[in-house]
CSV table of C-alpha atoms and ligand atoms in Angstrom, one decimal:
chain,number,residue,atom,x,y,z
A,1,UNK,CA,80.2,112.4,109.4
A,2,UNK,CA,78.0,110.6,111.8
A,3,UNK,CA,75.5,108.2,110.2
A,4,UNK,CA,71.9,107.9,111.3
A,5,UNK,CA,70.4,104.4,111.7
A,6,UNK,CA,68.2,102.8,109.1
A,7,UNK,CA,66.3,99.6,109.9
A,8,UNK,CA,67.1,96.4,108.0
A,9,UNK,CA,64.0,94.3,107.3
A,10,UNK,CA,65.3,90.7,106.7
A,11,UNK,CA,64.2,90.0,110.2
A,12,UNK,CA,60.6,91.1,109.5
A,13,UNK,CA,59.9,88.2,107.1
A,14,UNK,CA,58.8,84.7,108.1
A,15,UNK,CA,61.4,83.3,105.9
A,16,UNK,CA,64.2,85.0,107.8
A,17,UNK,CA,66.5,82.5,109.5
A,18,UNK,CA,66.1,79.7,107.1
A,19,UNK,CA,69.1,80.7,105.1
A,20,UNK,CA,71.7,78.3,106.4
A,21,UNK,CA,74.4,80.8,107.0
A,22,UNK,CA,72.4,83.0,109.3
A,23,UNK,CA,73.5,83.2,112.9
A,24,UNK,CA,70.2,84.6,114.3
A,25,UNK,CA,66.6,83.7,114.2
A,26,UNK,CA,63.3,85.2,112.9
A,27,UNK,CA,61.4,88.1,114.5
A,28,UNK,CA,58.0,87.2,116.0
A,29,UNK,CA,56.6,90.7,116.1
A,30,UNK,CA,57.4,92.8,113.1
A,31,UNK,CA,55.0,95.5,114.1
A,32,UNK,CA,56.7,96.0,117.4
A,33,UNK,CA,60.1,96.4,115.6
A,34,UNK,CA,58.7,98.9,113.2
A,35,UNK,CA,56.9,100.8,116.0
A,36,UNK,CA,60.1,101.0,118.0
A,37,UNK,CA,62.0,102.3,114.9
A,38,UNK,CA,59.4,105.0,114.4
A,39,UNK,CA,59.4,105.9,118.1
A,40,UNK,CA,63.2,106.3,118.1
A,41,UNK,CA,63.2,108.5,115.0
A,42,UNK,CA,64.5,106.0,112.5
A,43,UNK,CA,63.4,107.3,109.1
A,44,UNK,CA,64.7,104.8,106.6
A,45,UNK,CA,64.0,101.1,106.1
A,46,UNK,CA,66.1,98.9,103.9
A,47,UNK,CA,64.3,96.0,102.2
A,48,UNK,CA,64.5,93.8,99.1
A,49,UNK,CA,62.4,91.1,97.4
A,50,UNK,CA,65.3,88.8,98.4
A,51,UNK,CA,64.3,89.1,102.1
A,52,UNK,CA,61.4,86.7,102.1
A,53,UNK,CA,58.2,88.5,102.6
A,54,UNK,CA,59.7,91.6,104.0
A,55,UNK,CA,58.4,94.1,101.4
A,56,UNK,CA,54.8,92.8,102.0
A,57,UNK,CA,55.2,92.9,105.8
A,58,UNK,CA,56.4,96.5,105.5
A,59,UNK,CA,53.5,97.3,103.1
A,60,UNK,CA,50.9,95.9,105.5
A,61,UNK,CA,52.4,98.1,108.3
A,62,UNK,CA,52.4,101.2,106.3
A,63,UNK,CA,48.9,100.6,105.1
A,64,UNK,CA,47.5,101.0,108.6
A,65,UNK,CA,45.9,104.4,109.5
A,66,UNK,CA,48.4,107.2,110.1
A,67,UNK,CA,51.4,105.2,108.9
A,68,UNK,CA,51.7,106.4,105.3
A,69,UNK,CA,55.1,108.0,104.8
A,70,UNK,CA,56.3,106.8,108.2
A,71,UNK,CA,59.5,105.6,106.5
A,72,UNK,CA,61.5,106.3,103.4
A,73,UNK,CA,62.1,103.0,101.6
A,74,UNK,CA,65.2,101.6,100.0
A,75,UNK,CA,64.6,98.4,98.0
A,76,UNK,CA,66.4,96.4,95.4
A,77,UNK,CA,66.3,94.8,92.0
A,78,UNK,CA,66.7,91.0,92.3
A,79,UNK,CA,69.5,89.4,90.3
A,80,UNK,CA,68.5,89.5,86.6
A,81,UNK,CA,67.8,86.3,84.6
A,82,UNK,CA,71.0,85.3,82.8
A,83,UNK,CA,69.6,85.4,79.3
A,84,UNK,CA,67.6,88.7,79.5
A,85,UNK,CA,67.8,90.4,76.1
A,86,UNK,CA,68.9,94.1,76.2
A,87,UNK,CA,65.8,95.2,74.5
A,88,UNK,CA,63.6,93.8,77.3
A,89,UNK,CA,65.6,95.2,80.1
A,90,UNK,CA,63.7,98.5,80.5
A,91,UNK,CA,60.3,96.8,80.6
A,92,UNK,CA,61.6,94.1,83.0
A,93,UNK,CA,63.1,96.6,85.4
A,94,UNK,CA,60.0,98.8,85.2
A,95,UNK,CA,57.8,95.7,86.1
A,96,UNK,CA,60.1,94.8,89.0
A,97,UNK,CA,59.9,98.3,90.4
A,98,UNK,CA,56.1,98.4,90.0
A,99,UNK,CA,55.9,95.0,91.9
A,100,UNK,CA,58.0,96.4,94.7
A,101,UNK,CA,55.8,99.6,94.8
A,102,UNK,CA,52.7,97.4,94.9
A,103,UNK,CA,54.0,95.2,97.8
A,104,UNK,CA,55.3,98.2,99.8
A,105,UNK,CA,52.3,100.3,98.9
A,106,UNK,CA,54.3,103.3,98.0
A,107,UNK,CA,54.0,105.5,94.9
A,108,UNK,CA,57.7,106.0,94.9
A,109,UNK,CA,60.6,103.9,96.2
A,110,UNK,CA,63.0,106.5,97.6
A,111,UNK,CA,66.2,104.5,96.8
A,112,UNK,CA,66.4,101.6,94.4
A,113,UNK,CA,69.5,99.5,94.2
A,114,UNK,CA,70.7,96.8,91.9
A,115,UNK,CA,71.1,93.9,94.3
A,116,UNK,CA,73.8,92.0,92.4
A,117,UNK,CA,76.6,94.4,91.4
A,118,UNK,CA,77.6,91.8,88.7
A,119,UNK,CA,74.3,92.8,86.8
A,120,UNK,CA,75.7,96.3,86.4
A,121,UNK,CA,78.9,94.8,85.0
A,122,UNK,CA,77.0,92.6,82.6
A,123,UNK,CA,74.3,95.0,81.4
A,124,UNK,CA,76.2,98.3,81.8
A,125,UNK,CA,74.6,101.3,80.2
A,126,UNK,CA,71.3,99.5,79.3
A,127,UNK,CA,70.6,98.8,83.0
A,128,UNK,CA,71.6,102.3,84.1
A,129,UNK,CA,69.2,103.7,81.4
A,130,UNK,CA,66.4,101.5,82.6
A,131,UNK,CA,66.9,102.7,86.2
A,132,UNK,CA,67.1,106.3,85.0
A,133,UNK,CA,63.9,105.9,83.1
A,134,UNK,CA,62.1,104.8,86.3
A,135,UNK,CA,63.6,107.8,88.1
A,136,UNK,CA,62.4,110.0,85.3
A,137,UNK,CA,58.8,108.8,85.7
A,138,UNK,CA,59.0,109.3,89.5
A,139,UNK,CA,58.7,105.6,90.4
A,140,UNK,CA,62.0,105.7,92.3
A,141,UNK,CA,64.1,108.5,93.8
A,142,UNK,CA,67.7,107.6,94.1
A,143,UNK,CA,69.2,104.8,91.9
A,144,UNK,CA,72.3,102.8,92.5
A,145,UNK,CA,73.8,99.5,93.5
A,146,UNK,CA,74.6,97.3,96.5
A,147,UNK,CA,78.2,96.2,96.5
A,148,UNK,CA,80.5,93.8,98.4
A,149,UNK,CA,83.9,95.0,97.2
A,150,UNK,CA,85.6,98.3,96.9
A,151,UNK,CA,86.4,97.5,93.3
A,152,UNK,CA,82.7,97.3,92.6
A,153,UNK,CA,82.2,100.7,94.2
A,154,UNK,CA,85.0,102.3,92.2
A,155,UNK,CA,83.4,100.8,89.0
A,156,UNK,CA,80.1,102.2,90.1
A,157,UNK,CA,81.5,105.7,90.7
A,158,UNK,CA,82.8,105.8,87.1
A,159,UNK,CA,79.2,105.4,85.8
A,160,UNK,CA,77.4,108.7,85.6
A,161,UNK,CA,73.7,108.9,86.4
A,162,UNK,CA,73.7,106.7,89.5
A,163,UNK,CA,73.5,108.4,92.9
A,164,UNK,CA,73.0,105.8,95.7
A,165,UNK,CA,75.1,102.9,97.0
A,166,UNK,CA,75.1,100.3,99.8
A,167,UNK,CA,78.3,98.7,101.1
A,168,UNK,CA,79.4,96.5,103.9
A,169,UNK,CA,81.2,98.2,106.8
A,170,UNK,CA,81.9,96.7,110.2
A,171,UNK,CA,84.7,96.2,112.7
A,172,UNK,CA,86.1,93.3,110.7
A,173,UNK,CA,85.8,94.9,107.3
A,174,UNK,CA,86.7,98.6,106.8
A,175,UNK,CA,87.9,98.3,103.3
A,176,UNK,CA,85.3,100.6,101.8
A,177,UNK,CA,86.4,103.5,103.9
A,178,UNK,CA,90.1,102.7,103.8
A,179,UNK,CA,90.2,102.4,100.0
A,180,UNK,CA,89.1,106.0,99.7
A,181,UNK,CA,86.0,105.2,97.7
A,182,UNK,CA,83.6,106.3,100.4
A,183,UNK,CA,85.3,109.8,100.4
A,184,UNK,CA,84.8,110.0,96.6
A,185,UNK,CA,81.2,108.9,96.9
A,186,UNK,CA,80.5,111.6,99.5
A,187,UNK,CA,82.2,114.3,97.4
A,188,UNK,CA,80.0,113.2,94.5
A,189,UNK,CA,76.8,113.6,96.6
A,190,UNK,CA,75.9,109.9,96.6
A,191,UNK,CA,73.4,108.6,99.1
A,192,UNK,CA,75.4,106.0,101.1
A,193,UNK,CA,74.1,103.1,103.2
A,194,UNK,CA,76.5,100.9,105.2
A,195,UNK,CA,75.3,97.4,106.1
A,196,UNK,CA,76.2,94.5,108.3
A,197,UNK,CA,77.3,96.6,111.3
A,198,UNK,CA,76.8,93.6,113.5
A,199,UNK,CA,78.0,91.1,110.9
A,200,UNK,CA,74.6,89.5,110.7
A,201,UNK,CA,74.4,89.2,114.4
A,202,UNK,CA,77.8,87.5,114.8
A,203,UNK,CA,79.1,90.3,117.1
A,204,UNK,CA,76.2,89.7,119.5
A,205,UNK,CA,77.3,86.0,120.0
A,206,UNK,CA,79.5,84.9,122.9
A,207,UNK,CA,82.7,83.3,121.5
A,208,UNK,CA,81.6,80.0,123.1
A,209,UNK,CA,78.2,80.2,121.3
A,210,UNK,CA,79.7,80.2,117.9
A,211,UNK,CA,78.5,77.5,115.5
A,212,UNK,CA,81.1,74.9,114.7
A,213,UNK,CA,81.4,76.1,111.1
A,214,UNK,CA,82.4,79.6,112.3
A,215,UNK,CA,85.1,78.3,114.7
A,216,UNK,CA,87.6,80.5,112.9
A,217,UNK,CA,85.8,83.5,114.3
A,218,UNK,CA,86.4,82.6,117.9
A,219,UNK,CA,89.7,84.4,118.5
A,220,UNK,CA,88.3,87.5,116.9
A,221,UNK,CA,85.2,87.5,118.9
A,222,UNK,CA,87.2,86.8,122.0
A,223,UNK,CA,89.3,89.9,121.2
A,224,UNK,CA,86.2,91.9,120.6
A,225,UNK,CA,84.7,90.9,123.9
A,226,UNK,CA,88.0,91.9,125.7
A,227,UNK,CA,88.1,95.2,123.9
A,228,UNK,CA,84.5,96.1,124.7
A,229,UNK,CA,85.2,95.2,128.4
A,230,UNK,CA,88.3,97.4,128.5
A,231,UNK,CA,86.2,100.3,127.2
A,232,UNK,CA,83.3,99.7,129.5
A,233,UNK,CA,80.9,98.8,126.8
A,234,UNK,CA,79.5,95.7,125.0
A,235,UNK,CA,80.5,94.2,121.7
A,236,UNK,CA,77.2,95.2,120.1
A,237,UNK,CA,77.5,98.9,121.3
A,238,UNK,CA,81.1,99.0,120.2
A,239,UNK,CA,80.3,97.6,116.8
A,240,UNK,CA,77.4,100.0,116.2
A,241,UNK,CA,79.2,103.0,117.5
A,242,UNK,CA,82.1,102.2,115.2
A,243,UNK,CA,79.9,101.8,112.1
A,244,UNK,CA,78.0,105.0,112.8
A,245,UNK,CA,81.1,107.1,113.4
A,246,UNK,CA,83.5,105.6,110.9
A,247,UNK,CA,81.6,104.1,107.9
A,248,UNK,CA,81.3,107.5,106.2
A,249,UNK,CA,77.7,106.6,105.3
A,250,UNK,CA,74.6,108.7,105.6
A,251,UNK,CA,72.8,105.6,107.1
A,252,UNK,CA,73.9,102.5,108.9
A,253,UNK,CA,71.4,99.7,108.3
A,254,UNK,CA,70.9,97.6,111.3
A,255,UNK,CA,68.8,94.5,111.7
A,256,UNK,CA,66.8,93.8,114.9
A,257,UNK,CA,64.9,90.6,116.0
A,258,UNK,CA,62.8,92.5,118.4
A,259,UNK,CA,61.9,96.0,119.7
A,260,UNK,CA,64.5,95.8,122.5
A,261,UNK,CA,67.2,95.5,120.0
A,262,UNK,CA,66.0,98.5,118.1
A,263,UNK,CA,66.2,100.5,121.4
A,264,UNK,CA,69.6,99.0,122.2
A,265,UNK,CA,70.9,100.1,118.8
A,266,UNK,CA,69.6,103.6,119.2
A,267,UNK,CA,70.9,103.9,122.7
A,268,UNK,CA,74.4,102.7,121.6
A,269,UNK,CA,74.6,105.2,118.8
A,270,UNK,CA,73.1,108.2,120.4
A,271,UNK,CA,76.4,109.1,122.1
A,272,UNK,CA,79.8,110.0,120.9
A,273,UNK,CA,82.4,107.2,120.6
A,274,UNK,CA,85.5,107.8,122.7
A,275,UNK,CA,88.5,108.2,120.4
A,276,UNK,CA,90.5,105.6,122.4
A,277,UNK,CA,87.9,102.9,121.7
A,278,UNK,CA,87.8,103.7,118.0
A,279,UNK,CA,91.6,103.6,117.7
A,280,UNK,CA,91.9,100.4,119.6
A,281,UNK,CA,89.1,98.9,117.4
A,282,UNK,CA,91.0,99.9,114.3
A,283,UNK,CA,94.2,98.3,115.5
A,284,UNK,CA,92.6,95.1,116.8
A,285,UNK,CA,91.0,93.8,113.6
A,286,UNK,CA,93.3,94.7,110.7
A,287,UNK,CA,93.7,91.2,109.4
A,288,UNK,CA,90.5,89.2,110.0
A,289,UNK,CA,90.4,86.4,107.4
A,290,UNK,CA,87.9,86.5,104.6
A,291,UNK,CA,86.2,83.3,105.8
A,292,UNK,CA,85.2,85.2,109.0
A,293,UNK,CA,84.6,88.7,107.8
A,294,UNK,CA,82.5,87.9,104.6
A,295,UNK,CA,79.2,86.3,105.4
A,296,UNK,CA,78.9,85.1,101.8
A,297,UNK,CA,81.7,82.7,102.6
A,298,UNK,CA,80.1,81.2,105.7
A,299,UNK,CA,77.9,79.1,103.6
A,300,UNK,CA,80.9,77.8,101.7
A,301,UNK,CA,82.4,76.6,105.0
A,302,UNK,CA,79.3,74.5,105.7
A,303,UNK,CA,76.6,76.9,107.1
A,304,UNK,CA,76.1,78.3,110.5
A,305,UNK,CA,72.7,77.1,111.6
B,401,LIG,N1,70.1,95.7,116.8
B,401,LIG,C1,70.7,95.3,117.9
B,401,LIG,O1,71.1,96.1,118.8
B,401,LIG,C2,71.1,93.9,118.1
B,401,LIG,C3,71.5,93.5,119.3
B,401,LIG,C4,71.8,92.2,119.5
B,401,LIG,C5,71.8,91.3,118.4
B,401,LIG,N2,71.5,91.7,117.2
B,401,LIG,C6,71.6,90.8,116.1
B,401,LIG,O2,72.2,91.4,114.9
B,401,LIG,C7,71.3,91.1,113.8
B,401,LIG,C8,71.5,92.2,112.8
B,401,LIG,O3,72.8,92.2,112.3
B,401,LIG,P1,73.2,93.2,111.1
B,401,LIG,O4,72.5,94.5,111.3
B,401,LIG,O5,74.7,93.2,111.0
B,401,LIG,O6,72.8,92.5,109.8
B,401,LIG,P2,71.4,91.9,109.1
B,401,LIG,O7,70.3,92.9,109.2
B,401,LIG,O8,71.2,90.6,109.7
B,401,LIG,O9,71.9,91.8,107.6
B,401,LIG,C9,73.0,92.4,107.0
B,401,LIG,C10,73.0,92.0,105.5
B,401,LIG,O10,73.1,90.6,105.4
B,401,LIG,C11,72.3,90.2,104.3
B,401,LIG,N3,71.2,89.4,104.8
B,401,LIG,C12,70.3,89.7,105.7
B,401,LIG,N4,69.4,88.7,105.8
B,401,LIG,C13,69.7,87.8,105.0
B,401,LIG,C14,69.1,86.5,104.7
B,401,LIG,N5,68.0,86.1,105.3
B,401,LIG,N6,69.7,85.8,103.8
B,401,LIG,C15,70.8,86.2,103.2
B,401,LIG,N7,71.4,87.4,103.5
B,401,LIG,C16,70.8,88.2,104.3
B,401,LIG,C17,71.8,91.4,103.7
B,401,LIG,O11,72.7,91.9,102.7
B,401,LIG,P3,72.5,91.5,101.2
B,401,LIG,O12,71.2,92.0,100.8
B,401,LIG,O13,73.6,92.2,100.5
B,401,LIG,O14,72.6,90.0,101.1
B,401,LIG,C18,71.7,92.4,104.8
B,401,LIG,O15,71.7,93.7,104.4
B,401,LIG,C19,69.9,90.9,114.3
B,401,LIG,O16,69.2,90.1,113.6
B,401,LIG,C20,70.2,90.3,115.7
B,401,LIG,O17,70.1,88.9,115.7
B,401,LIG,C21,71.1,93.0,117.0
C-alpha cells in the first residue's frame, strides 16, 4: 500500500518549539501551510489538545468562508487524570470530545485517539465504552489510540470496538511494520496513521548541525546523507518516500514549518520509490539506538534546543 499524506499540526501553534526536545522551530504563517496542504490535495489533518493552540488555529482556518469540510480531522484525548473514577469516565471523555469539537468547529471529529496508550491499559473496557458511546452519538467517527510500541498496538488489536491507530514509523524505527502488527491492523480494517516520518525534523538537519545532546545521532545522519546522495535524492525525500511506501499506513502524518515544506513533502512522495533505495535504506538503519530513534528519550538526554 502507498499511504497518502496527512498534515501534522504541532507546527501551527504558537507554543510549538518551546518543548525542549524539539529540533525545529515554530511556523509563522499557519494559514499558508493549511492553504498549501489543501492545494496539494491533502485531506486529513492530525491535531491534539497537546499541540499548544493547534486545534484553535485549525478551527479559525476552517471557519473562514468556503473552508468548512476542507479537512478531515484526527484529534486526541489528552492523558487522563490519575484518580478519575470509572463512573465519571464517560462524562469526562464526552466533555473532552465536545471541547475539541468546539475548538475545531466541527460537528464530528473524524478520528479520535487516546493520546496516552497507558490510559487504555489502566481504564480498559470503561474507556473503550466511553469512546464507543461518543461514536454512537456521532460526535466522533473512528476511535482508537496513539501508540509508541508494537506491544501497545498488539494489545490494542485484541480490544474489539476500536478501529483507528497512530504509530511511529520512520527510517530509524520500522518495528511496527516488521513486528507484523500493521498487517494485522490492515486485515482488520483499522484506519492507520504513521507519524514522525522525519523524526521531528531530525532528518532535515545536517550532521554538523545536530545539537550537542543528539551527538549520538551524528553517524546515523551521516549515513543517511550518504545514502541519499548515492540515490540522487535528499534525506528528507528519502525519508518521506520510505514512510509513504513502507509504513503500511493509510496516511503518513508529516509536519511542516512553512508552505514550501508542504510542497516539498508532496513532491517527494508523488513518485514511486526505486526498489534499490528502499532496500539500501532498510539495510542501513537496522540497529539505531533507542536514544536516537525515540524522541521521547531526547529529553532524558538533556534536550535538543
Ligand atoms: N515537510 C517537509 O518536507 C520538511 C522539510 C524539511 C524539514 N522538515 C521538518 O520536519 C518537521 C516535521 O517532522 P515530522 O513530520 O517527523 O514530525 P512532527 O510533525 O514534528 O511530529 C511528529 C510527532 O512528534 C510529536 N510532537 C510534535 N510536536 C510536538 C511538540 N511540540 N511537543 C512534543 N511532541 C511533539 C507528536 O507525536 P505525539 O503526539 O505522539 O507526541 C507528533 O505526531 C517540520 O517541523 C520541519 O521542521 C519538514
